[in-house]
Short mmCIF file of C-alpha atoms in Angstrom, two decimals:
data_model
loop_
_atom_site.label_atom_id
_atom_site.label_comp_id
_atom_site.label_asym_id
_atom_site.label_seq_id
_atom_site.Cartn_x
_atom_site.Cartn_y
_atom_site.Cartn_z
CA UNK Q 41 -47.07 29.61 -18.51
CA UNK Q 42 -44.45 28.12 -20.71
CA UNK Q 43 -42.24 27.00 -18.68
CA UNK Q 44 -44.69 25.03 -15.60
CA UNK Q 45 -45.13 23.20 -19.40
CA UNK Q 46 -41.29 22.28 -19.79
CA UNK Q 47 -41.42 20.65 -16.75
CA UNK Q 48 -44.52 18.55 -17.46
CA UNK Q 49 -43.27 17.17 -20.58
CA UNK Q 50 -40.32 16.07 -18.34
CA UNK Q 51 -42.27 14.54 -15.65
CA UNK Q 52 -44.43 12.79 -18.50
CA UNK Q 53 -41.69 11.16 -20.16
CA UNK Q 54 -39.73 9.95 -16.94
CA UNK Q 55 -43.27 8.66 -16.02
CA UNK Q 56 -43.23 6.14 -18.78
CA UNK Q 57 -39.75 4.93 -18.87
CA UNK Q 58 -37.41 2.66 -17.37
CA UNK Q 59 -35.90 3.51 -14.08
CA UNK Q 60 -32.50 4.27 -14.48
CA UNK Q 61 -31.52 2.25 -11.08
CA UNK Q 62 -31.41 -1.18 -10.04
CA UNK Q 63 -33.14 -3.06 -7.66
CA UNK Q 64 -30.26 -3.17 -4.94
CA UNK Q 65 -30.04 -5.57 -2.98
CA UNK Q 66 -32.02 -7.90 -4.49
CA UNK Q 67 -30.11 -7.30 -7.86
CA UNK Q 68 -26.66 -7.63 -7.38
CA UNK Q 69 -24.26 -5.07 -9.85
CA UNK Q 70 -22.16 -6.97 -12.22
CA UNK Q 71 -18.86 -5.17 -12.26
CA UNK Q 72 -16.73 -4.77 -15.49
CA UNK Q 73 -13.23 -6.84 -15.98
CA UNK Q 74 -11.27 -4.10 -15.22
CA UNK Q 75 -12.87 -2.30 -12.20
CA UNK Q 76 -10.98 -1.59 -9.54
CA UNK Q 77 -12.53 -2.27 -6.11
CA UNK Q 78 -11.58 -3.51 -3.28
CA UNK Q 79 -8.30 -3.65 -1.80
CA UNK Q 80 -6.52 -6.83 -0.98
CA UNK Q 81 -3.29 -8.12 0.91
CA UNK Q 82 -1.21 -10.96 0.94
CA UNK Q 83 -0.07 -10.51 4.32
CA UNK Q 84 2.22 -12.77 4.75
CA UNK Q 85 4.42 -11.35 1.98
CA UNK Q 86 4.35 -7.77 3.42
CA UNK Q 87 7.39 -6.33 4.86
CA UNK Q 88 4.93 -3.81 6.43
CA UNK Q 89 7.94 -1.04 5.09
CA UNK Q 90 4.68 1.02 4.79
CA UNK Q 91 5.28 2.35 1.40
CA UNK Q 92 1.32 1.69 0.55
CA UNK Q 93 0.71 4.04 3.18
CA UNK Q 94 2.34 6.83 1.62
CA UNK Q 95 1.38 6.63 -1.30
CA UNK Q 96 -2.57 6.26 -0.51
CA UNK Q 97 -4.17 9.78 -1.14
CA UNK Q 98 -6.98 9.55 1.49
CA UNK Q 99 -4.83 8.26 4.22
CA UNK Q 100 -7.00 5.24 4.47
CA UNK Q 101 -4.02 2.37 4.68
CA UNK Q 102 -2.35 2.72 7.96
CA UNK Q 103 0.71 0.07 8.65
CA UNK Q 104 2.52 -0.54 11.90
CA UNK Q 105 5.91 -2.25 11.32
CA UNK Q 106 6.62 -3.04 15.11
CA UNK Q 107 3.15 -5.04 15.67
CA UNK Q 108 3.03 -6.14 11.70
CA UNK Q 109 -0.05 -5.08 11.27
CA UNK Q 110 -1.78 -3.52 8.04
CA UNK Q 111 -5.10 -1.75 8.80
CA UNK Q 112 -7.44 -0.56 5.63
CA UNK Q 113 -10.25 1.83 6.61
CA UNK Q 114 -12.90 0.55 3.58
CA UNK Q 115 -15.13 3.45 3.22
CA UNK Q 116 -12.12 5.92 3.17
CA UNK Q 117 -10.37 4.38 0.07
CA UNK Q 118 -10.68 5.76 -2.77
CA UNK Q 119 -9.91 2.64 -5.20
CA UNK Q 120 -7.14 4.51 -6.90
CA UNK Q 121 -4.66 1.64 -6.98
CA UNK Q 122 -1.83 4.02 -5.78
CA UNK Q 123 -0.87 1.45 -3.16
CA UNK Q 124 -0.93 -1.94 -5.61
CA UNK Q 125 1.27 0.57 -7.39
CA UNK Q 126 3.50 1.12 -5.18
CA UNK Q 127 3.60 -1.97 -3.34
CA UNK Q 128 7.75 -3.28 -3.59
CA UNK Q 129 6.57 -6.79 -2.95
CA UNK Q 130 3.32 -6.83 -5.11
CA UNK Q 131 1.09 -8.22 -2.16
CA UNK Q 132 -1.53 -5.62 -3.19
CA UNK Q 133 -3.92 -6.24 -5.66
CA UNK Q 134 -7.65 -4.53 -6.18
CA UNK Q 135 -10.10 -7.53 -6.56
CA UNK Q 136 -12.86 -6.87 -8.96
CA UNK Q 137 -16.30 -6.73 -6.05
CA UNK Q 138 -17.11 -3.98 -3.39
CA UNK Q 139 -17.08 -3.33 0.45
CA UNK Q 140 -20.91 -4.37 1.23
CA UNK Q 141 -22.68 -1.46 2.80
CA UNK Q 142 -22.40 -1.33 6.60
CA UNK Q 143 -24.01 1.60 9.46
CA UNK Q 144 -20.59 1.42 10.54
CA UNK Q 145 -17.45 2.18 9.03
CA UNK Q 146 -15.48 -0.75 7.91
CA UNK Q 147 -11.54 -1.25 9.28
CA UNK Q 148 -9.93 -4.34 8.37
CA UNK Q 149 -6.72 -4.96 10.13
CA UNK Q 150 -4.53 -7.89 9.01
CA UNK Q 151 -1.89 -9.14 11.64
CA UNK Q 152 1.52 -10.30 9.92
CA UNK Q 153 3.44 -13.59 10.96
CA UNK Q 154 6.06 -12.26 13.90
CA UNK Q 155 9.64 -12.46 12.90
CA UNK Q 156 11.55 -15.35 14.60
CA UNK Q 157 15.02 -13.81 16.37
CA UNK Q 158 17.54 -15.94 15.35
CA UNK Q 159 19.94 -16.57 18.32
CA UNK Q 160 23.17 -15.17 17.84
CA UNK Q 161 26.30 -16.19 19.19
CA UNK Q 162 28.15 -13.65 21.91
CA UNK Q 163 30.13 -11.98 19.15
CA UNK Q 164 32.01 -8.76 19.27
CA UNK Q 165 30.08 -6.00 17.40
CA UNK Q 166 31.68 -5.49 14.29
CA UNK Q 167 34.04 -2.11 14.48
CA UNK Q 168 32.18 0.01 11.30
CA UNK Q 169 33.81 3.44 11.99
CA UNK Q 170 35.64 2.88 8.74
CA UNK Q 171 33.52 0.86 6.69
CA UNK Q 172 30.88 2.31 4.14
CA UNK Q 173 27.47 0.84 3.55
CA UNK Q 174 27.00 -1.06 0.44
CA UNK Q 175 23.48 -2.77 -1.02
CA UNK Q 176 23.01 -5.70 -3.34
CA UNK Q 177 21.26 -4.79 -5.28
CA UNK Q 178 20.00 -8.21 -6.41
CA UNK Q 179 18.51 -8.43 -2.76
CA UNK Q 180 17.02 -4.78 -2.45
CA UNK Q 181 13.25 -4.38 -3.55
CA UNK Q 182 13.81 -0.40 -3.25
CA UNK Q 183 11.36 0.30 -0.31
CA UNK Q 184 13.48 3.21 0.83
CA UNK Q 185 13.48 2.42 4.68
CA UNK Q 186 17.55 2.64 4.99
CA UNK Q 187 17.30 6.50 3.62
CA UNK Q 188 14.03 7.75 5.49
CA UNK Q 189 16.23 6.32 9.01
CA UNK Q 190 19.69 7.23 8.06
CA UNK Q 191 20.36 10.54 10.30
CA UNK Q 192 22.80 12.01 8.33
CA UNK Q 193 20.84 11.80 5.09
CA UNK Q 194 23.14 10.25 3.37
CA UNK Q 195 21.35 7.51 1.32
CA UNK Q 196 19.07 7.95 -1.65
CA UNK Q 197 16.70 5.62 -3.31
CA UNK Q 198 14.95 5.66 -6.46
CA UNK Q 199 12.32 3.27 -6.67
CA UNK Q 200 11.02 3.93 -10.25
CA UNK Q 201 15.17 3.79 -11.94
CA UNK Q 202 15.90 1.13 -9.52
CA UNK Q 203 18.57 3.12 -7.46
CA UNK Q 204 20.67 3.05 -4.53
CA UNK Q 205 23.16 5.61 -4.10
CA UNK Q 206 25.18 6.55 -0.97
CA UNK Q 207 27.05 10.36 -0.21
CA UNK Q 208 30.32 8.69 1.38
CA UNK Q 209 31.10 12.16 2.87
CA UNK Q 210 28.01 12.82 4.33
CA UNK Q 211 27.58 9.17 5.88
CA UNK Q 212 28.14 8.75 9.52
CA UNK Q 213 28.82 5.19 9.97
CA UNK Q 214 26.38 4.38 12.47
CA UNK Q 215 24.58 1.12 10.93
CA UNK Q 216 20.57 2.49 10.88
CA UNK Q 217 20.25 1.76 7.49
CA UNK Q 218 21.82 -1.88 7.72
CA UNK Q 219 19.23 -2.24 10.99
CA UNK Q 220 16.57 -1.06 9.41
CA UNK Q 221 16.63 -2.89 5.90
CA UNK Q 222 13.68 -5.29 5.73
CA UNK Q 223 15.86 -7.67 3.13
CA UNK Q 224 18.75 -7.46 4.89
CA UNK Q 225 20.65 -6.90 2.08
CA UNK Q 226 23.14 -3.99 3.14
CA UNK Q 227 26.80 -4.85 4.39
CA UNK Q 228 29.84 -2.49 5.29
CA UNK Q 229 32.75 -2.83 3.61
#
């Protein structure tokens, strides 16, 4: 018998109080200064290099550098900020509100300016079989796209100690990594 009495003192005091929820939606949550919701781009500052991508723990961010798009599934992030983070650009940033409730799940995709070819005159390639790569560093916002393409594995980037390093032996001289900088900010020499 003593404990069916436990349980009615419980029920009796939750009874008389206040509840300990809010009347969504008709009272809206007021979210502190520093809580981190919602993802946000500046898209036409991304280089779509697809570093926030990596770095996002629930695979929510998905980025497609040939279309410039940057898709965020809403109810699959996690709001851990890894992507502002990591963002070389800084065209993340969490804004302080929530995704609103939907049956569905939520995708935004956001479509990036398209690049404009500049026309080039007829010029001979330029012979690099005996040239090196070399970055300016001034230029380079560390995304790490030359060594993730370079076949030969011969560049390495640190983001956080802001470094580019190159194995000279190990290099092939093929040019990926001068195609596939976003800043174009690699020349052989």
């Amino acid at each position: 018998m003593a404990k069916p009495m436990k349980f009615a003192g419980f029920a009796l005091k939750n009874l008389f109080s206040k509840p300990a929820t809010y009347g969504y939606p008709f009272v809206k949550k007021e979210y502190k200064e520093r809580y981190r919701g919602k993802i946000v781009i500046d898209i036409d500052d991304c280089l779509f290099c697809g570093l926030c991508s990596r770095k996002c723990p629930s695979g929510a961010i998905t980025v497609d550098r040939n279309a410039r798009t940057w898709s965020i599934e809403r109810m699959g992030c996690v709001q851990c900020a890894n992507c502002v983070e990591g963002c070389p650009k800084n065209c993340l940033h969490t804004e302080n509100a929530y995704t609103d409730p939907a049956a569905e799940k939520v995708v935004d995709t956001y479509q990036g300016k398209p690049v404009e070819k500049k026309e080039e005159a007829a010029a001979p390639a330029e012979d690099i079989s005996d040239k090196l790569p070399v970055a300016n560093l001034d230029e380079c916002v560390f995304c790490g796209l030359c060594a993730k393409n370079c076949p030969a594995n011969a560049i390495t980037v640190d983001r956080p100690n802001k470094t580019w390093t190159l194995d000279e032996s190990a290099c092939a001289h093929c040019g990926v990594c001068k195609a596939k900088c976003p800043k174009k900010c690699i020349e052989f020499k």
